[in-house]
Tab-separated table of C-alpha atoms in Angstrom:
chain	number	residue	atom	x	y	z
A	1	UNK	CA	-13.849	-26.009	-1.383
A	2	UNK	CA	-13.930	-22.681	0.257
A	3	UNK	CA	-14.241	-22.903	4.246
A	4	UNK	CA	-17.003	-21.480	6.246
A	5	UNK	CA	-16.085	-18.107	8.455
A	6	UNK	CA	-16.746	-18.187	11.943
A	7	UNK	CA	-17.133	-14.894	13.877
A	8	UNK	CA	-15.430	-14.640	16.896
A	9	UNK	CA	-18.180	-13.916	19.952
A	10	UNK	CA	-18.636	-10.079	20.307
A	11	UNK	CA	-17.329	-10.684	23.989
A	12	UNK	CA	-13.919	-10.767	22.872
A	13	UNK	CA	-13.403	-8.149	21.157
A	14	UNK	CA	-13.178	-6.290	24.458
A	15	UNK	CA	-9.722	-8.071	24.104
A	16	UNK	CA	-8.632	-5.895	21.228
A	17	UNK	CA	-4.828	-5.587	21.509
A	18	UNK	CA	-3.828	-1.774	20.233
A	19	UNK	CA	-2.324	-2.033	16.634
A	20	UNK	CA	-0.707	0.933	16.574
A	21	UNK	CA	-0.018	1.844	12.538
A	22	UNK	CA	3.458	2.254	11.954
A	23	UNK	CA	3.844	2.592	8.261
A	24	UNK	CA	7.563	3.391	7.623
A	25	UNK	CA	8.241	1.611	4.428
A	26	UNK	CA	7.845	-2.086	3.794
A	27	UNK	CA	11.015	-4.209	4.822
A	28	UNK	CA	10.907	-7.894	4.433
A	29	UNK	CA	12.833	-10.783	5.790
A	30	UNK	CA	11.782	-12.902	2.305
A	31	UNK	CA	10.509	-12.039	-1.016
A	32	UNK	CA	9.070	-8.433	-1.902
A	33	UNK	CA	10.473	-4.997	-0.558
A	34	UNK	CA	14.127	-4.261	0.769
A	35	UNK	CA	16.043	-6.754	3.113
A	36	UNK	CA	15.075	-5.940	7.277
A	37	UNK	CA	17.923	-4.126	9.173
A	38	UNK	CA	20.283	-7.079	10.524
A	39	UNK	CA	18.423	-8.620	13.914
A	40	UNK	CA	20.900	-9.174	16.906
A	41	UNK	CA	22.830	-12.261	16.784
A	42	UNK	CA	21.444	-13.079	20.041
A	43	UNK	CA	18.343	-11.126	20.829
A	44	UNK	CA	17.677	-10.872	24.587
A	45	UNK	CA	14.168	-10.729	26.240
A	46	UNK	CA	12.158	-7.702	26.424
A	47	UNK	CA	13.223	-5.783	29.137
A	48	UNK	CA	11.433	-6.269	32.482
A	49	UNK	CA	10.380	-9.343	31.305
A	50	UNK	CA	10.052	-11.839	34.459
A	51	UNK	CA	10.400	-15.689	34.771
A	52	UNK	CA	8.296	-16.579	31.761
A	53	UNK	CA	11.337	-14.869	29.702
A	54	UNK	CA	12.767	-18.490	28.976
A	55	UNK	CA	9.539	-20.837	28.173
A	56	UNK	CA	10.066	-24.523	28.927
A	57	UNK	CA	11.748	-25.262	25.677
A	58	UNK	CA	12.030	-28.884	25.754
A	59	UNK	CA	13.865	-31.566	23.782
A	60	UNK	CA	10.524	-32.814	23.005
A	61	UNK	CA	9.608	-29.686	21.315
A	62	UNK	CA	12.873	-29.627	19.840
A	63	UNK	CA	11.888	-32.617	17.989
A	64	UNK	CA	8.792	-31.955	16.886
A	65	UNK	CA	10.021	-28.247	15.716
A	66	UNK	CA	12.773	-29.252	13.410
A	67	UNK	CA	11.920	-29.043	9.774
A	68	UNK	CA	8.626	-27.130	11.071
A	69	UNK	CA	8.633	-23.560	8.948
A	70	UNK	CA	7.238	-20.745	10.793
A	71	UNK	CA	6.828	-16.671	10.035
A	72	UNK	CA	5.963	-13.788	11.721
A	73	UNK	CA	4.189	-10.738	9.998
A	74	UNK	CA	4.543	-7.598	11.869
A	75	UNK	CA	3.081	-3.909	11.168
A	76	UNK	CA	6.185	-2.487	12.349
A	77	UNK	CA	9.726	-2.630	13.359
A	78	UNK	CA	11.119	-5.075	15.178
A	79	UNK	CA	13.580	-2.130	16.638
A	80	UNK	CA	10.671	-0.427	18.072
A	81	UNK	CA	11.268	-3.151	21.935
A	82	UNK	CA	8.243	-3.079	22.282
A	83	UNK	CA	4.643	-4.725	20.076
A	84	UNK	CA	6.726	-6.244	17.001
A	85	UNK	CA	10.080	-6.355	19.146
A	86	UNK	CA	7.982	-8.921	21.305
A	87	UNK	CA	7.169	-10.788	18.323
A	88	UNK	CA	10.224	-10.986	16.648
A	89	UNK	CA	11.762	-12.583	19.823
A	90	UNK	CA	8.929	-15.412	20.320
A	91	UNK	CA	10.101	-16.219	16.692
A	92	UNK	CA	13.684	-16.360	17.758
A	93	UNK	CA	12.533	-18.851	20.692
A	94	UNK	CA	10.536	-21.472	17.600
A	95	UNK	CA	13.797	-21.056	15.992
A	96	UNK	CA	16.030	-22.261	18.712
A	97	UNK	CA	13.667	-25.117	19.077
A	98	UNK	CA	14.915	-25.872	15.547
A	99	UNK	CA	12.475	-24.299	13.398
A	100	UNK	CA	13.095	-22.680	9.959
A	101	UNK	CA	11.238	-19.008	10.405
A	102	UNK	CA	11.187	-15.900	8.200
A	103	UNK	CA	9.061	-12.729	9.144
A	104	UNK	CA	8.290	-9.241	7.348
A	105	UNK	CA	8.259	-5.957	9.037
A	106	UNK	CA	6.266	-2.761	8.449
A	107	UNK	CA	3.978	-4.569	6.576
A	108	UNK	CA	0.907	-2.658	4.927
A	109	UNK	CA	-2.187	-4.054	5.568
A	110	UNK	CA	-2.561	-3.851	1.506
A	111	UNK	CA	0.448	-6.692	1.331
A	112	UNK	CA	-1.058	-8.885	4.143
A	113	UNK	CA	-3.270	-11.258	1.328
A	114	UNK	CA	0.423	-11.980	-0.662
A	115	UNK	CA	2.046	-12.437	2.421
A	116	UNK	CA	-0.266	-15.071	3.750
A	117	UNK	CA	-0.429	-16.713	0.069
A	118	UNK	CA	3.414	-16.668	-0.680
A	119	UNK	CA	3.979	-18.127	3.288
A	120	UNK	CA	1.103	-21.003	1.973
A	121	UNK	CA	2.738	-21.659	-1.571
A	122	UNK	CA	5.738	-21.670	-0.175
A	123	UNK	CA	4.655	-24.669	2.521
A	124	UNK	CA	5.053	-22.689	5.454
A	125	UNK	CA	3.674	-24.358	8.741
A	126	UNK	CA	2.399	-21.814	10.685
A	127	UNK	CA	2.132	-17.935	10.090
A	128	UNK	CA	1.230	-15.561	12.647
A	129	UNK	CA	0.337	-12.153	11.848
A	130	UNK	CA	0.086	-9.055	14.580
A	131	UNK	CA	-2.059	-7.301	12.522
A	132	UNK	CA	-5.723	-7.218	12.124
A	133	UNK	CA	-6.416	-4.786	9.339
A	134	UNK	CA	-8.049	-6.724	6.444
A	135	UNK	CA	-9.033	-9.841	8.167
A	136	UNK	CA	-11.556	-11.013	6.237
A	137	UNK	CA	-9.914	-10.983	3.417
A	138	UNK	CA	-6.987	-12.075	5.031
A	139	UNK	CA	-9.059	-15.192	5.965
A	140	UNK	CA	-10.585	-15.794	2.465
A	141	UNK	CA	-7.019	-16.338	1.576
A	142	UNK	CA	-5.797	-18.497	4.295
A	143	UNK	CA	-8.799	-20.899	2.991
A	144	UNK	CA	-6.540	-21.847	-0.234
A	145	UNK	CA	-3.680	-23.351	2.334
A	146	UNK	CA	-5.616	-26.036	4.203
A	147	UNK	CA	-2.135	-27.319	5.252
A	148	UNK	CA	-0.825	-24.071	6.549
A	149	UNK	CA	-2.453	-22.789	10.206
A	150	UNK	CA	-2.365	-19.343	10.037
A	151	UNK	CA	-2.620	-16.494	13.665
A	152	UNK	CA	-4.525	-13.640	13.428
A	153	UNK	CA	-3.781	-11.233	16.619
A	154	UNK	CA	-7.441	-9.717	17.442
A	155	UNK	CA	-8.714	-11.277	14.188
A	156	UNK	CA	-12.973	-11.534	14.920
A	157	UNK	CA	-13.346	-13.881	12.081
A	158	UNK	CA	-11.705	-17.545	12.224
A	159	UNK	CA	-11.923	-20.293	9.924
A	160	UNK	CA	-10.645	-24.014	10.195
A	161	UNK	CA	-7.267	-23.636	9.799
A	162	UNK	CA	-7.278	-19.596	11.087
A	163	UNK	CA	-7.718	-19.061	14.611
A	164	UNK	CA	-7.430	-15.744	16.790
A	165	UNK	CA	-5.805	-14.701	19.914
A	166	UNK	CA	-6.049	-11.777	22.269
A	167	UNK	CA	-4.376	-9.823	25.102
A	168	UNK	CA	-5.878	-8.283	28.053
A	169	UNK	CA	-5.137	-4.552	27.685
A	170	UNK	CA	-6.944	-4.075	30.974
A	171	UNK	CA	-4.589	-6.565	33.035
A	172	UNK	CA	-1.684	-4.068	32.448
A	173	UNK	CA	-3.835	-1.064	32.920
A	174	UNK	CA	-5.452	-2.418	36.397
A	175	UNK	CA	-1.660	-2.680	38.134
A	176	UNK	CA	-0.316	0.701	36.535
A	177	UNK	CA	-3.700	2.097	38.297
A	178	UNK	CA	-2.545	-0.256	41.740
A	179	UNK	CA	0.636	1.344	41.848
A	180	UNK	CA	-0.287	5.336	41.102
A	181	UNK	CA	-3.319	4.917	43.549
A	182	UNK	CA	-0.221	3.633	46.345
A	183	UNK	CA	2.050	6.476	44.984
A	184	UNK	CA	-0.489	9.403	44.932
A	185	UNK	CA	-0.887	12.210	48.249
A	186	UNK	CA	-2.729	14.250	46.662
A	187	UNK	CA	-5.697	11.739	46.067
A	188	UNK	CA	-5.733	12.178	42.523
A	189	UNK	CA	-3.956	10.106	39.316
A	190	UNK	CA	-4.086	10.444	35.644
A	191	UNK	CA	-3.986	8.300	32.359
A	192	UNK	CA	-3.514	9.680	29.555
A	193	UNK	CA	-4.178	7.509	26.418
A	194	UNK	CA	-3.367	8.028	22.656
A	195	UNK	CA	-6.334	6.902	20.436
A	196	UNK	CA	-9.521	6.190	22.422
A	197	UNK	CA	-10.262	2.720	20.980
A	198	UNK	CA	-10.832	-0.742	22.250
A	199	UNK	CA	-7.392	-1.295	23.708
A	200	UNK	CA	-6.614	1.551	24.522
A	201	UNK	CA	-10.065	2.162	26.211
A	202	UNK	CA	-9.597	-1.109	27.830
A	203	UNK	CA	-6.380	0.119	29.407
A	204	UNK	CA	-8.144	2.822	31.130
A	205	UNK	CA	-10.994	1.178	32.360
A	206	UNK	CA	-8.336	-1.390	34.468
A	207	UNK	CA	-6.493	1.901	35.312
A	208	UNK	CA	-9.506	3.308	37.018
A	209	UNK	CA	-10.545	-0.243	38.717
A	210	UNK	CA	-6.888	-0.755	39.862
A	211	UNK	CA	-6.842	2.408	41.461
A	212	UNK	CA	-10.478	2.188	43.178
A	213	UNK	CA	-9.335	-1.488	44.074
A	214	UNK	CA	-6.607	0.357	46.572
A	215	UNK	CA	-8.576	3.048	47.467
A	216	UNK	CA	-12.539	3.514	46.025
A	217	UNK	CA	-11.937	7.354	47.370
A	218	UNK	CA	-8.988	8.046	45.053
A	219	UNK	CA	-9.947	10.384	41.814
A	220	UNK	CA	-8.461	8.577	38.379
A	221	UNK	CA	-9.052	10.409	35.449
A	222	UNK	CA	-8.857	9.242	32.217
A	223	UNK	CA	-8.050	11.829	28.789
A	224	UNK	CA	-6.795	11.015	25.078
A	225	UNK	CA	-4.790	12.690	22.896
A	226	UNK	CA	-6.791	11.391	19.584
A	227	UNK	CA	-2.777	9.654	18.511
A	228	UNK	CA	0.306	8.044	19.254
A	229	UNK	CA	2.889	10.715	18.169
A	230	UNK	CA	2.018	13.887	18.776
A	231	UNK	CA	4.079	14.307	22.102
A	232	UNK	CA	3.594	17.846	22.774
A	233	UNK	CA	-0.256	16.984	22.689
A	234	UNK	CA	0.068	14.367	25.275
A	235	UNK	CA	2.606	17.125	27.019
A	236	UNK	CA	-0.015	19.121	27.077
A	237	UNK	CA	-2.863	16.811	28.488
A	238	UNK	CA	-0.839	15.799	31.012
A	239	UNK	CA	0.100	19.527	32.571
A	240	UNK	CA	-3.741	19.798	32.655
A	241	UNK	CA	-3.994	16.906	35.065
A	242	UNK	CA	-1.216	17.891	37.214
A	243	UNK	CA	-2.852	21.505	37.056
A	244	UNK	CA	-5.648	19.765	38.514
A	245	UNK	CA	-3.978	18.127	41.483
A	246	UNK	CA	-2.803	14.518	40.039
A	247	UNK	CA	0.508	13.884	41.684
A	248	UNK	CA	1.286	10.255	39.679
A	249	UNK	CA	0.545	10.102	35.751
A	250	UNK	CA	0.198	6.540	33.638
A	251	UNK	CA	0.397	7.252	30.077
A	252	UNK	CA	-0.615	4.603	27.181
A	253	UNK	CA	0.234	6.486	24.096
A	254	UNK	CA	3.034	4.755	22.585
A	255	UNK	CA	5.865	7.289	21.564
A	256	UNK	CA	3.601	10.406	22.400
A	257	UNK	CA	3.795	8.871	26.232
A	258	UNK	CA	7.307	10.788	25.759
A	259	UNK	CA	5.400	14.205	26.448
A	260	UNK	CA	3.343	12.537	29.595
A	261	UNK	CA	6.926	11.964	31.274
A	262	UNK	CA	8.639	15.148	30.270
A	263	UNK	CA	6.040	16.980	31.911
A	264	UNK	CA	6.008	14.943	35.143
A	265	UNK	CA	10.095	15.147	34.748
A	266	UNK	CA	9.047	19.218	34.903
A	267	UNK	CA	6.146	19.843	37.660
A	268	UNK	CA	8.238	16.980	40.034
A	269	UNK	CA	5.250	14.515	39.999
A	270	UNK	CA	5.634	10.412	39.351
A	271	UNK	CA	5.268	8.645	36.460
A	272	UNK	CA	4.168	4.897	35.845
A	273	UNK	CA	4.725	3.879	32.639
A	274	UNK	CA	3.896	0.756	29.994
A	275	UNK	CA	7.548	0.193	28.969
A	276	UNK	CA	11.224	0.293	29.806
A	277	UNK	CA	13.389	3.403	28.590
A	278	UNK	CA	10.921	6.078	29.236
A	279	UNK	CA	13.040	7.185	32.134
A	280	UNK	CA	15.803	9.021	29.610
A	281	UNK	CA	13.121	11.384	29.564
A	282	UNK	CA	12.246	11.638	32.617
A	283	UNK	CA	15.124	10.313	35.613
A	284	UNK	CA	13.584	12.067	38.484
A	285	UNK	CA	9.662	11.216	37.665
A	286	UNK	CA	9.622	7.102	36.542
A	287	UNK	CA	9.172	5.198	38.916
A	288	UNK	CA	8.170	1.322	37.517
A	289	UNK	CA	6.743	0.035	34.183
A	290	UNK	CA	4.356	-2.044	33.533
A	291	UNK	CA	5.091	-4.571	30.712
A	292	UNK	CA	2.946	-6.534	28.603
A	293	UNK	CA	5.135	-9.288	27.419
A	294	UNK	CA	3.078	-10.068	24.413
A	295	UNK	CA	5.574	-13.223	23.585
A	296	UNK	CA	4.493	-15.126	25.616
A	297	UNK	CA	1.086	-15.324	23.892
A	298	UNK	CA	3.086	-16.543	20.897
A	299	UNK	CA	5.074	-19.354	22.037
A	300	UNK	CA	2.432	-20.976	23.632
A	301	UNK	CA	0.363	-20.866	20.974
A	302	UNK	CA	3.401	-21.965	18.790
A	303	UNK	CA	3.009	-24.399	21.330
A	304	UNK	CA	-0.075	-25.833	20.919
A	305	UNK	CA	0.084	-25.713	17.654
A	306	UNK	CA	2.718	-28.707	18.223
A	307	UNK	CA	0.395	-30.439	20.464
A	308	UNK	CA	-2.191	-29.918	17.781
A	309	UNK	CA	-4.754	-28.184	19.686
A	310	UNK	CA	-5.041	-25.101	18.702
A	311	UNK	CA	-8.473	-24.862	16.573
A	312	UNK	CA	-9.684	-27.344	19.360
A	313	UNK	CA	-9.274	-24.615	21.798
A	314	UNK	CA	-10.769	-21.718	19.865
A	315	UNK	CA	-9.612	-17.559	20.447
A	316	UNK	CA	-7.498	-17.510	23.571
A	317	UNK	CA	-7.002	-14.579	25.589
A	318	UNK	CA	-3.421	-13.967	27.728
A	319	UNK	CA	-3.850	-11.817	30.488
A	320	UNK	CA	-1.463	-11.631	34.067
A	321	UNK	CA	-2.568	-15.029	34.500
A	322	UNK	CA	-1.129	-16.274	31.446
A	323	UNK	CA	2.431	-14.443	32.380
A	324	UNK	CA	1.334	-11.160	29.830
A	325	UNK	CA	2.226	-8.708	32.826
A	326	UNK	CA	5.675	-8.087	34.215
A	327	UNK	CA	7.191	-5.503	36.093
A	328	UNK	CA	10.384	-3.596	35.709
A	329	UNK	CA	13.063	-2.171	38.228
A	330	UNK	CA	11.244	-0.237	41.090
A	331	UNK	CA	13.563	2.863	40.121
A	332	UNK	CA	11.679	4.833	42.807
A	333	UNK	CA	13.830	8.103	41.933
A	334	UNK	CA	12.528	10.125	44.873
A	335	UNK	CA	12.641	7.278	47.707
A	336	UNK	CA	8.808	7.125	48.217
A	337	UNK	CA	8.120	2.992	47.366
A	338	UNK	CA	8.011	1.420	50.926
A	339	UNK	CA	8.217	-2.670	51.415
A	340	UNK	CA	4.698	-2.606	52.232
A	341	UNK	CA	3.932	-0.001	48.803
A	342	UNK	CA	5.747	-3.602	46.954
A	343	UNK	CA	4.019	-6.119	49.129
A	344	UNK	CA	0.896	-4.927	48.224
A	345	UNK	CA	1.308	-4.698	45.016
A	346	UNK	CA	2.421	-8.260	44.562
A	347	UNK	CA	-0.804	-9.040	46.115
A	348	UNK	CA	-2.606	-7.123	43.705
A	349	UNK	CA	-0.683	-8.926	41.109
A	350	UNK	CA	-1.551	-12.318	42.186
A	351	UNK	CA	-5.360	-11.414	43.141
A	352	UNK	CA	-5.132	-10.840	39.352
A	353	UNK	CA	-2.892	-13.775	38.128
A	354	UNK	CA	-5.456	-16.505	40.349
A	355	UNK	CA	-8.488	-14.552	39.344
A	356	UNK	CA	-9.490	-13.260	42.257
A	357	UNK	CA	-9.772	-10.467	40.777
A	358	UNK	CA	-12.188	-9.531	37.637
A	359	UNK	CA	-11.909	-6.515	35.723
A	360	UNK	CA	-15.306	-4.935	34.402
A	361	UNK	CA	-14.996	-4.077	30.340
A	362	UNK	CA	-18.621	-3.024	30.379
């Protein structure tokens, strides 16, 4: 009997995680396509990653993981350390527990209805899937593996053995905005997104509240390049803000945030970014990311899916509360970040972790 499709309440999609579409060939770790490139024998956290980098992995869930079987399917490349890097190394974490896992990278959303039934037929556990592209079919298929409990990342429609989960774009943007509004002299900070869409949209809208949060007098303004690889248009966007006076930029374009940091690396302004390594482009102009450790989401709710609670709890959203937002090393290439610059900002941070604060998505 075919199950009944619950939509998820419009509320949440404000909790859109981005899906950016990187379609560079279809590797698989099992079954269809060519073999993944080798994974690292020992893959390490994400960088900046903070305390939650090692869940609690108990003997307890040892025991209940072993002989559990457990895949991952990702849009992209677990190389890129960032989105499906994050995902590929909650997987790693089930599999120290002692669970069996397989996971496909790259994967067209055209592939995602034989992934999900080959991961059923095959007995598979639990699948999660970072992709949201073709959900409702997706869905429709999931309903033929009662047995198996299947993730949908962003997915609006759930079933009885499909449920959804979310991150909170705007957590990350709301302490890149903290930290530029703390940086800035000139009174005036930049974002510069790739496509303007939920997440992405999200991301600016806790840019611009972070930054008012510090100082309500402080001009944030927000552009998009309409993708996330043309660098030299994001180059480009951001030379117009720092021809207008913005003396710290915070891009959100994915690899196009490249151009955002070269050009801050060239006109001797600051740079917040969303992820480590951006500073090889520009040493003298990064001065902290801001990380959204996206695992996290994923081994709890590999988690509760051990404790059996997962449909009982319905869509979850992470956010900085959750342990979603991490910080890496303060390289502060210019000497500007004070103790009191980092004080406040862990206050920010925990106004935000307790709740204290609430970021407005209308």
């Amino acid at each position: 009997m075919k199950k009944a499709f619950v939509k998820t309440p419009v509320f949440l999609f404000a909790f859109v995680v981005a899906t950016f579409v990187m379609a560079t060939g279809l590797l698989t770790a099992c079954g269809g396509g060519g073999a993944p490139p080798a994974p690292a024998a020992n893959p390490t956290a994400p960088a900046g990653a903070g305390e939650s980098a090692t869940p609690d992995q108990s003997s307890d869930t040892d025991a209940a993981a072993k002989g559990l079987k457990i895949a991952m399917i990702m849009q992209g490349p677990i190389s890129d350390m960032s989105w499906n890097y994050n995902a590929y190394y909650a997987l790693t974490l089930m599999e120290k527990d002692g669970a069996t896992i397989s996971y496909n990278e790259n994967a067209d959303p055209a592939d995602l209805v034989e992934y999900v039934r080959t991961y059923g037929s095959e007995g598979y556990n639990l699948v999660m899937i970072n992709d949201d592209r073709n959900q409702e079919d997706v869905v429709a298929a999931a309903a033929d593996f009662p047995d198996t409990q299947y993730i949908i990342v962003n997915s609006m429609t759930t079933s009885d053995n499909v449920q959804a989960i979310f991150f909170a774009d705007q957590d990350q943007g709301f302490m890149a905005g903290v930290i530029a509004a703390l940086l800035t002299q000139t009174g005036k900070v930049g974002f510069v997104g790739g496509l303007e869409f939920i997440p992405i949209i999200n991301g600016a809208k806790g840019f611009q509240q972070g930054v008012a949060y510090i100082d309500p007098s402080i001009e944030a303004q927000v552009v998009y390049t309409g993708d996330f690889v043309d660098s030299v248009k994001a180059k480009n966007q951001a030379l117009a803000l720092i021809e207008g006076g913005a003396d710290v930029l915070v891009p959100n374009a994915d690899a196009a945030s490249q151009g955002v940091v070269e050009a801050a690396q060239e006109k001797g302004v600051l740079v917040v970014t969303n992820g480590e390594g951006m500073e090889t482009f520009g040493p003298d102009a990064v001065v902290i990311s801001v990380n959204k450790d996206t695992y996290v989401g994923y081994y709890d709710t590999y988690q509760r899916y051990l404790a059996g609670t997962i449909n009982a709890d319905g869509p979850k959203v992470y956010g900085a509360g959750q342990g979603l937002i991490s910080f890496g090393e303060w390289l502060d290439p210019t000497g500007v970040v004070t103790d009191d610059i980092r004080a406040r900002v862990q206050q920010a941070m925990d106004a935000l972790s307790n709740g204290e604060v609430v970021i407005d998505l209308n």
